[in-house]
C-alpha atoms as an extended CHARMM CRD file, in Angstrom:
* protein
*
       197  EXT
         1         1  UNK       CA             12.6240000000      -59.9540000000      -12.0820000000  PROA      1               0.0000000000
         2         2  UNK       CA             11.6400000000      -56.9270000000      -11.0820000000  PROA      2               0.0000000000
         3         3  UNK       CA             13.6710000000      -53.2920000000      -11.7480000000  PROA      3               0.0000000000
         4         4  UNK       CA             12.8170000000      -50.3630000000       -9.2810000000  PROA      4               0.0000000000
         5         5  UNK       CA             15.2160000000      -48.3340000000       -9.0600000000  PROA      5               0.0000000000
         6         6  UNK       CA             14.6510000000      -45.1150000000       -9.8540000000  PROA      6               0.0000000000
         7         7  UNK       CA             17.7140000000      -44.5810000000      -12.3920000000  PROA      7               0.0000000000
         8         8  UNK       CA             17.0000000000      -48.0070000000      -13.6740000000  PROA      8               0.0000000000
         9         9  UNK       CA             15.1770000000      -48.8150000000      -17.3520000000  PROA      9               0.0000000000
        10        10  UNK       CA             13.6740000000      -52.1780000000      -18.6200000000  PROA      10              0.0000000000
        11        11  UNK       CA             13.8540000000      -53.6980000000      -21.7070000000  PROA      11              0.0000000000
        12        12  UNK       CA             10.7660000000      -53.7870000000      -23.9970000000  PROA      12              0.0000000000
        13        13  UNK       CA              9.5400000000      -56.8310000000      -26.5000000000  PROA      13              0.0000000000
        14        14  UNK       CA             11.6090000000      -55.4070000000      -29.1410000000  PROA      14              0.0000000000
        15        15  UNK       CA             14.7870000000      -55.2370000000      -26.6250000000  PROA      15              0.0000000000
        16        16  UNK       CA             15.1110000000      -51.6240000000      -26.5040000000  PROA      16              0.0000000000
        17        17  UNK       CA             14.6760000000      -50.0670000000      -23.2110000000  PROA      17              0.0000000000
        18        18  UNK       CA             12.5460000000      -47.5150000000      -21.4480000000  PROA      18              0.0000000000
        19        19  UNK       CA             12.6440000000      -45.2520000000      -18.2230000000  PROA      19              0.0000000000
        20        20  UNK       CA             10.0030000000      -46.2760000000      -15.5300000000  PROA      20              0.0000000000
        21        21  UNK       CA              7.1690000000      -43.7330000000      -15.9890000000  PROA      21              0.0000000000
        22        22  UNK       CA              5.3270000000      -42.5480000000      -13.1640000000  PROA      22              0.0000000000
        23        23  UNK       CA              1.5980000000      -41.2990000000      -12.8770000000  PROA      23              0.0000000000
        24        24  UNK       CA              0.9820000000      -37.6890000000      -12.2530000000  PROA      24              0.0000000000
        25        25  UNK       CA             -1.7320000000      -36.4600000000      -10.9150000000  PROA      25              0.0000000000
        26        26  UNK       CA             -3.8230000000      -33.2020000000       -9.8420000000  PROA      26              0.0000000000
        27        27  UNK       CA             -4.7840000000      -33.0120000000       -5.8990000000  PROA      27              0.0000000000
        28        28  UNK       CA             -8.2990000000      -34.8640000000       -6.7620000000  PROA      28              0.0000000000
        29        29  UNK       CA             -6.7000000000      -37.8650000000       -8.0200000000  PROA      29              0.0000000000
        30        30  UNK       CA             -6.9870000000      -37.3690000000      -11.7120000000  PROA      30              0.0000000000
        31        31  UNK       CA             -4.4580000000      -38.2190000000      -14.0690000000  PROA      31              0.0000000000
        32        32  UNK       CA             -2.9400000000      -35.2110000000      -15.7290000000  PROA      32              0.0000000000
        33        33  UNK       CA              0.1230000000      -36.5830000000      -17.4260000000  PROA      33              0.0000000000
        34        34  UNK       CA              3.4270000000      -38.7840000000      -16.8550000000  PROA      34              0.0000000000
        35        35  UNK       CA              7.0870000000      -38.1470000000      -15.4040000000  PROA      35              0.0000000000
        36        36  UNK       CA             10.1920000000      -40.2460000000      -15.3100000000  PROA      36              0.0000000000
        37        37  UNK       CA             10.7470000000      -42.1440000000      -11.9770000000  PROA      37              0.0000000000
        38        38  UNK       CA             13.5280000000      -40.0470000000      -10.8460000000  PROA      38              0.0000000000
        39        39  UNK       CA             12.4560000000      -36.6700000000      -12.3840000000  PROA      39              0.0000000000
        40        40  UNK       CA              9.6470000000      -37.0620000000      -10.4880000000  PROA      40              0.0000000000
        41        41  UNK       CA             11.1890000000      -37.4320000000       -7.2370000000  PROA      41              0.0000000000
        42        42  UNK       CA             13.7060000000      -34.3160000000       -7.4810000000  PROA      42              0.0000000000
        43        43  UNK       CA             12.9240000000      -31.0740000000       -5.4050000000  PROA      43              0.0000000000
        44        44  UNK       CA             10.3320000000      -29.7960000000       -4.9580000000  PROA      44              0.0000000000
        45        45  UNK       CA              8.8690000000      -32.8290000000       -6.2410000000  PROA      45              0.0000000000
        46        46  UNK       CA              5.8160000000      -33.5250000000       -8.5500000000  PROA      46              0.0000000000
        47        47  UNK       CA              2.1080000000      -35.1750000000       -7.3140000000  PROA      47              0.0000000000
        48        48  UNK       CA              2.3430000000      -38.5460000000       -8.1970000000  PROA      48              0.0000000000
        49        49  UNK       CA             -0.1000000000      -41.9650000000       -7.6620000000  PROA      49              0.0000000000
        50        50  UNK       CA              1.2030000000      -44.3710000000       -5.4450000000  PROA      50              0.0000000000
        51        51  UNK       CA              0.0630000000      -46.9560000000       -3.1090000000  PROA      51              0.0000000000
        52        52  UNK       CA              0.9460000000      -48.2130000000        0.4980000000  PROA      52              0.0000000000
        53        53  UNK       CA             -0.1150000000      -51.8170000000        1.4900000000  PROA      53              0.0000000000
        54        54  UNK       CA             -0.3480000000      -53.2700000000        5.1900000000  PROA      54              0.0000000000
        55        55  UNK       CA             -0.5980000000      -57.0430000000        5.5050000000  PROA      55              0.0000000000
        56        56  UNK       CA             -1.4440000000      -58.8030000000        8.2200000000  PROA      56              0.0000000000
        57        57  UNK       CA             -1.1310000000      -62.6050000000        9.9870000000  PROA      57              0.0000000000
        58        58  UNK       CA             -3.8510000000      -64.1780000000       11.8920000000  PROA      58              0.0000000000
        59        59  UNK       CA             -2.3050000000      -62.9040000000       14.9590000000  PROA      59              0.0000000000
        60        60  UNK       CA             -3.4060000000      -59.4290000000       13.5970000000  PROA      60              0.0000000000
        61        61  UNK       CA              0.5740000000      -58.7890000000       13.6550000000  PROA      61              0.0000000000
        62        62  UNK       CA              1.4490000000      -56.1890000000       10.7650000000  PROA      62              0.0000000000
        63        63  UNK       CA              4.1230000000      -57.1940000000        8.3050000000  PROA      63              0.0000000000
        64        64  UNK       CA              6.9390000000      -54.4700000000        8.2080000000  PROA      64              0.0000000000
        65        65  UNK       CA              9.8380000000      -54.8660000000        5.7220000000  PROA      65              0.0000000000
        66        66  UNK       CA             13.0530000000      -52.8240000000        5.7420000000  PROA      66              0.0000000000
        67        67  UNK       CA             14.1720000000      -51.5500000000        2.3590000000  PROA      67              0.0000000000
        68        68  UNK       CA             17.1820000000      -52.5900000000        1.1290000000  PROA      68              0.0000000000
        69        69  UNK       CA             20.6670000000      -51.2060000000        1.1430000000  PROA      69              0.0000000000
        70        70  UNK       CA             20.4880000000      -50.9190000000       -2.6870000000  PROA      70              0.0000000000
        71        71  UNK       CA             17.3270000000      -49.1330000000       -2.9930000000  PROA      71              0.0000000000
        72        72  UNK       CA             17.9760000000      -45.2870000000       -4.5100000000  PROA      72              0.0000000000
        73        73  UNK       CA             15.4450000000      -43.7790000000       -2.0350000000  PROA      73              0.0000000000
        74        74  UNK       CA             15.2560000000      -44.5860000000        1.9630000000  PROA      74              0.0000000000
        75        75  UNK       CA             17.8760000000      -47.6190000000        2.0210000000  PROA      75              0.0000000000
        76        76  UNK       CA             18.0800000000      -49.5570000000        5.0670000000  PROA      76              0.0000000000
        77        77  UNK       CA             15.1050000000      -47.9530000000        7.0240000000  PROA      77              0.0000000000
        78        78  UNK       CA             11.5450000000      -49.7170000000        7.9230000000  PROA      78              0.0000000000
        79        79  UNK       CA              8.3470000000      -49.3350000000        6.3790000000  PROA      79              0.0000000000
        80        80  UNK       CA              4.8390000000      -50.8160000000        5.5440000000  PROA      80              0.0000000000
        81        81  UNK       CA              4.4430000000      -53.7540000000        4.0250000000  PROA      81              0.0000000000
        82        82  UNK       CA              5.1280000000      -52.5820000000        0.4460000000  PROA      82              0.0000000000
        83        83  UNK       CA              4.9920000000      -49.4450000000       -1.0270000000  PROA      83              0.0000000000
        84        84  UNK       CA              5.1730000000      -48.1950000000       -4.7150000000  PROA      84              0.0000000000
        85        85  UNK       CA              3.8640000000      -46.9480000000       -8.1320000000  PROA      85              0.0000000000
        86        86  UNK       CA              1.5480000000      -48.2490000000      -10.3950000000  PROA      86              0.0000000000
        87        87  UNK       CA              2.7720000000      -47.8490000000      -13.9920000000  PROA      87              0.0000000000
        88        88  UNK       CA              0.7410000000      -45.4140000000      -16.0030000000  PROA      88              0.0000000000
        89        89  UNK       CA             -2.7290000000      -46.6040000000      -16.5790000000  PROA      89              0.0000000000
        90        90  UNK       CA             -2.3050000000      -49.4950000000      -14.3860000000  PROA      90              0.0000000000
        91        91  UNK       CA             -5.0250000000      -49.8500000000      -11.6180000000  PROA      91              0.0000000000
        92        92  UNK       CA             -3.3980000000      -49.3060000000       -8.0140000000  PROA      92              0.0000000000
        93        93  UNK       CA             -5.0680000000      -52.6240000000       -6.6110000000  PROA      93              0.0000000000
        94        94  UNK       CA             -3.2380000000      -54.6970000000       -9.4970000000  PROA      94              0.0000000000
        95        95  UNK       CA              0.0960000000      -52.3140000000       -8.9540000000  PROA      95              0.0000000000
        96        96  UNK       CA             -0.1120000000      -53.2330000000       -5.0010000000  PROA      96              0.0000000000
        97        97  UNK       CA             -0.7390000000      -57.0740000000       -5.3390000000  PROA      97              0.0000000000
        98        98  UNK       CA              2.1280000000      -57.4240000000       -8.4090000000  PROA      98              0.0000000000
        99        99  UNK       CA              4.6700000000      -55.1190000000       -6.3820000000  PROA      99              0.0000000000
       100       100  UNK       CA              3.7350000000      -57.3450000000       -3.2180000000  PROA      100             0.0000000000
       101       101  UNK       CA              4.4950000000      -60.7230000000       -4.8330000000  PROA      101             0.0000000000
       102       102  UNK       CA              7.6000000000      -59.4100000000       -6.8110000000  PROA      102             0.0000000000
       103       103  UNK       CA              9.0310000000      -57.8010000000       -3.4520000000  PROA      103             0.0000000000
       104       104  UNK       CA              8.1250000000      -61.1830000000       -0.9380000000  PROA      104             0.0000000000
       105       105  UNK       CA              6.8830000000      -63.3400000000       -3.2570000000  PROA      105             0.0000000000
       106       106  UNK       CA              3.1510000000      -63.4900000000       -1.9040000000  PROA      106             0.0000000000
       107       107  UNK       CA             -0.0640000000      -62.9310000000       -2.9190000000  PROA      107             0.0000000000
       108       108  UNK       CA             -2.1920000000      -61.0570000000       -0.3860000000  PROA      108             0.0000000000
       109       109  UNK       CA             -5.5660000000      -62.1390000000        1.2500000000  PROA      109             0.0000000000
       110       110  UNK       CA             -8.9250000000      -60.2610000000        1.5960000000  PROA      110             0.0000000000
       111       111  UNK       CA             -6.7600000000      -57.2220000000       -0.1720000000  PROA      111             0.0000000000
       112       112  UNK       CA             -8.7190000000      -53.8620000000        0.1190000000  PROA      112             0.0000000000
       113       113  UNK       CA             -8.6150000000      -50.6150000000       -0.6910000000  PROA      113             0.0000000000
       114       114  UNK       CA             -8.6440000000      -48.0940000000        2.6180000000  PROA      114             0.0000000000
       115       115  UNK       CA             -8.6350000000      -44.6530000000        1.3200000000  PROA      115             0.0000000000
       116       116  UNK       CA             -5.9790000000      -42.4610000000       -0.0690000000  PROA      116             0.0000000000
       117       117  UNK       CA             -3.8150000000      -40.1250000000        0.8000000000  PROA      117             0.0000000000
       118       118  UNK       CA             -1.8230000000      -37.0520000000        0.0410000000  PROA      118             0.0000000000
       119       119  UNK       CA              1.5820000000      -36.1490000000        1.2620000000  PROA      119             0.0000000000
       120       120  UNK       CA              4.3290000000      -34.0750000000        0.7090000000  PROA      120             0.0000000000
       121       121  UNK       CA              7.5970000000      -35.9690000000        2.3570000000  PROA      121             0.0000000000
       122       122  UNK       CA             10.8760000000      -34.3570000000        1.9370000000  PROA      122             0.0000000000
       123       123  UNK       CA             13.8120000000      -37.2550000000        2.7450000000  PROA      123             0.0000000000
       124       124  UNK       CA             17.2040000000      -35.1670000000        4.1310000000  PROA      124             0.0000000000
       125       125  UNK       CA             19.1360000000      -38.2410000000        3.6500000000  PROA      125             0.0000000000
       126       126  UNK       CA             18.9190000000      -38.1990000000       -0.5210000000  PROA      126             0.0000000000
       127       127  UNK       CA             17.7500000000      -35.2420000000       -0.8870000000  PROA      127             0.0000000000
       128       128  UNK       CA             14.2880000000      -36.2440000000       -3.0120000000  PROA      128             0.0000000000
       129       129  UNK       CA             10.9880000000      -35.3640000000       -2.4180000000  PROA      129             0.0000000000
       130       130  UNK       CA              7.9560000000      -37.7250000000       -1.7450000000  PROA      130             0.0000000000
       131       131  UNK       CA              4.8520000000      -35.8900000000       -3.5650000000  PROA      131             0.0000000000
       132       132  UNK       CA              2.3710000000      -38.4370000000       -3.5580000000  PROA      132             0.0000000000
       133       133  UNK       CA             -1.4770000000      -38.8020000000       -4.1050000000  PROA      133             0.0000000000
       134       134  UNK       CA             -0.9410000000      -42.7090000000       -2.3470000000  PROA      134             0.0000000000
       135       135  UNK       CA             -3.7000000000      -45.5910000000       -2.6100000000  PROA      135             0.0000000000
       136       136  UNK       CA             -3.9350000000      -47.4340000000        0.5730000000  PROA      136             0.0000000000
       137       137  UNK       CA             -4.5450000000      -51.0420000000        0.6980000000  PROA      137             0.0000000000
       138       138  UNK       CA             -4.8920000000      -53.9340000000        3.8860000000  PROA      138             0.0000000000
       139       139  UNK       CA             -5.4220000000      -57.1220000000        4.2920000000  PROA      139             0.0000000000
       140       140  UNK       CA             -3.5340000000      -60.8030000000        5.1830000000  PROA      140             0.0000000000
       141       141  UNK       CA             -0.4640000000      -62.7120000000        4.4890000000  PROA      141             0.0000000000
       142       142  UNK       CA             -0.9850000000      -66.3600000000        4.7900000000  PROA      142             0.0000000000
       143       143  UNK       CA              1.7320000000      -67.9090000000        3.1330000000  PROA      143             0.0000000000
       144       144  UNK       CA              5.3170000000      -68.2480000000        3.6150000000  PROA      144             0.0000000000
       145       145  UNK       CA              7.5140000000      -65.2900000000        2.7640000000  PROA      145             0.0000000000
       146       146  UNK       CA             10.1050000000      -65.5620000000       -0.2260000000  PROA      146             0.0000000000
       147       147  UNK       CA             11.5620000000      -62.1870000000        0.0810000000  PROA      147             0.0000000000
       148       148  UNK       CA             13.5670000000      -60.4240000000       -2.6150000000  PROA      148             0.0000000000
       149       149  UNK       CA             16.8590000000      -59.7030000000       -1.2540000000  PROA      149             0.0000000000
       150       150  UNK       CA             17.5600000000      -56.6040000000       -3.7810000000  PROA      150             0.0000000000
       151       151  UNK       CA             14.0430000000      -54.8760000000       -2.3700000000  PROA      151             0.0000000000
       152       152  UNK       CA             14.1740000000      -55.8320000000        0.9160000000  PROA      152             0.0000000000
       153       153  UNK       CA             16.6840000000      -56.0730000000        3.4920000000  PROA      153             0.0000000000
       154       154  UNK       CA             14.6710000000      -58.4060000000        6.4850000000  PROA      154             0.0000000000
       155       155  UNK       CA             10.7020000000      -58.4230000000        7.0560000000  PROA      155             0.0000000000
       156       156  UNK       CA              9.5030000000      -58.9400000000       10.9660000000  PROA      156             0.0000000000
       157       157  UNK       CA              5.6990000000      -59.5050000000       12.0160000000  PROA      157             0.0000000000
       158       158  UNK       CA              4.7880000000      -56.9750000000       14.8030000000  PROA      158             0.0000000000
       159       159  UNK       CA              1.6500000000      -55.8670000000       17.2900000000  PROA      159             0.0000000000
       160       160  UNK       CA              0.7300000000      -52.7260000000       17.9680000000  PROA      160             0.0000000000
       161       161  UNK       CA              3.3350000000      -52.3830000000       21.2000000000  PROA      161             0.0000000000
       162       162  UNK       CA              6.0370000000      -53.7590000000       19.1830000000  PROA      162             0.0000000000
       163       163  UNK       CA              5.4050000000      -51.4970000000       16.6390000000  PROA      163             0.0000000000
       164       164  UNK       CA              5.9690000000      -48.4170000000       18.9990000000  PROA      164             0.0000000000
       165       165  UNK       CA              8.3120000000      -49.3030000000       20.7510000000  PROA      165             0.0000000000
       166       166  UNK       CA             10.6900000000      -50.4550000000       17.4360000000  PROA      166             0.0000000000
       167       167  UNK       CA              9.7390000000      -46.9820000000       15.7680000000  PROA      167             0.0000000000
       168       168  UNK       CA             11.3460000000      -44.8300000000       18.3970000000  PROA      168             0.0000000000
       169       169  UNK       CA             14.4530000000      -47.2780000000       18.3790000000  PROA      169             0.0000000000
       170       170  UNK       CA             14.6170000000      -47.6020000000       14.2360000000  PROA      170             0.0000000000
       171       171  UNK       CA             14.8590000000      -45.7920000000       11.5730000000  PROA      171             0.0000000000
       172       172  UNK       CA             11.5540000000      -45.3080000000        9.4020000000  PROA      172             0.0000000000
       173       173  UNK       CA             10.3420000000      -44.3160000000        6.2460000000  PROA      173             0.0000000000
       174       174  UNK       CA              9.6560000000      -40.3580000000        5.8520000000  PROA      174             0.0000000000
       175       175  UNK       CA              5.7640000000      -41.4240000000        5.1160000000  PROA      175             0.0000000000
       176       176  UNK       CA              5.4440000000      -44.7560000000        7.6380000000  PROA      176             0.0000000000
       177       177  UNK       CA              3.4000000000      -42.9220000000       10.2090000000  PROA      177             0.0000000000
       178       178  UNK       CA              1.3700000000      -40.7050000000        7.5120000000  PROA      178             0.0000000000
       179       179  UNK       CA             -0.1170000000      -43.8420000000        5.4780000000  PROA      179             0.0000000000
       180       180  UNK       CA             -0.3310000000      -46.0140000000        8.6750000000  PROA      180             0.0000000000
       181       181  UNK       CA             -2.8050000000      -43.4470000000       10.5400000000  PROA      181             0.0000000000
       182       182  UNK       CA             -4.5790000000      -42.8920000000        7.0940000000  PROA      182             0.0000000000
       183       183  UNK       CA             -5.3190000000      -46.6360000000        6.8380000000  PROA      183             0.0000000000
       184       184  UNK       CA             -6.0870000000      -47.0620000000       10.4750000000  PROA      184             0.0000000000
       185       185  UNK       CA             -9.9280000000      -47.6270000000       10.4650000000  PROA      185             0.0000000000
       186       186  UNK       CA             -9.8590000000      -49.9490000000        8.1000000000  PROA      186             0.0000000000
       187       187  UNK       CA             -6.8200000000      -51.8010000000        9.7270000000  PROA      187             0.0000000000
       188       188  UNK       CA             -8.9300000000      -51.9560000000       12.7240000000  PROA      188             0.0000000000
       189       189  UNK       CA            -11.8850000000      -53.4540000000       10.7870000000  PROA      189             0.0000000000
       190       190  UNK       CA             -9.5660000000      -56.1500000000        9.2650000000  PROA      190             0.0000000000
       191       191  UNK       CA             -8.1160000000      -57.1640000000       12.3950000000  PROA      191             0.0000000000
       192       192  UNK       CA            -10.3400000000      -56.4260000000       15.4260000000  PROA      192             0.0000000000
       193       193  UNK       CA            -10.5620000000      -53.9800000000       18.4430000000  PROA      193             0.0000000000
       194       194  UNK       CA             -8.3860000000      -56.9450000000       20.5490000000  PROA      194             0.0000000000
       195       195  UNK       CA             -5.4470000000      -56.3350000000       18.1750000000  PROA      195             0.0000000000
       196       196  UNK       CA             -4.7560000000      -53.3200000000       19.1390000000  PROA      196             0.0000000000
       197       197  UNK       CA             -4.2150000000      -50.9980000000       15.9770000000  PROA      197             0.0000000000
């Protein structure tokens, strides 16, 4: 049951409640403290870790997921695979492979990491600011998706062509094309020069 939001808490053990905590970081990488979720995201925003994960079929067709309506930050518009933060002190590769089952209820395949990335993403539409030091991951989907509907809105499996022709059509994530062409070379290892990526 996972809580993302940005204004949202979770209950601890003792069933009092605490805000989601994000990661900050300096521009090498290295932790330097914490910030609330929200906090963090508010103009001119503060350098936070995050990751980015691409998963692919056999076809080498990438998995793209719209966000949901509900979601605080970019509702309704289409991204990578699945995107997030790890909580503090949690390892990016275990924050992209929990965030990936909790949001389509899969495990990934042959996950691995494919560099990182630094951006600095303002989003018009709410106002908040993506500052993000952002661990990239790929690899393969090879199970059935079980999507949850309060993270994501539909999913679709698309080449390389598809891919451009749907991103001047719909809307995108602020950071979609800065984390896909950072995680290109490896993309292209995972799935082949035929694929197209």
């Amino acid at each position: 049951m996972p809580i993302t939001p940005a204004t949202a808490t979770h209950s601890t053990s003792k069933g009092t409640t605490d805000a989601i905590l994000l990661e900050l970081v300096d521009e090498k990488g290295v932790t330097i403290g914490t910030a609330e979720k929200l906090a963090a995201h508010q103009p001119p925003g503060q350098l936070h870790r995050a990751f980015s994960v691409f998963l692919f079929d056999e076809q080498g067709r990438l998995l793209l997921q719209q966000r949901a309506l509900g979601k605080y930050h970019s509702p309704g518009v289409w991204s990578n695979t699945c995107c997030g933060h790890p909580y503090p002190g949690e390892a990016p590769f275990a924050a992209a492979a929990r965030r990936t089952f909790e949001e389509l209820g899969v495990s990934p395949s042959l996950l691995g990491e494919a560099g990182t990335v630094r951006y600095n993403h303002p989003d018009p539409a709410s106002g908040l600011v993506e500052q993000e030091y952002n661990h990239l991951f790929v690899g393969m989907v090879q199970a059935p998706l079980v999507a949850d509907p309060e993270e994501v809105g539909e999913t679709a499996f698309v080449t390389a062509a598809e891919l451009t022709e749907r991103h001047t059509r719909d809307p995108f994530s602020a950071w979609f094309m800065t984390v896909l062409d950072a995680a290109r070379p490896a993309i292209r290892e995972l799935t082949g020069p035929s694929a197209g990526w």
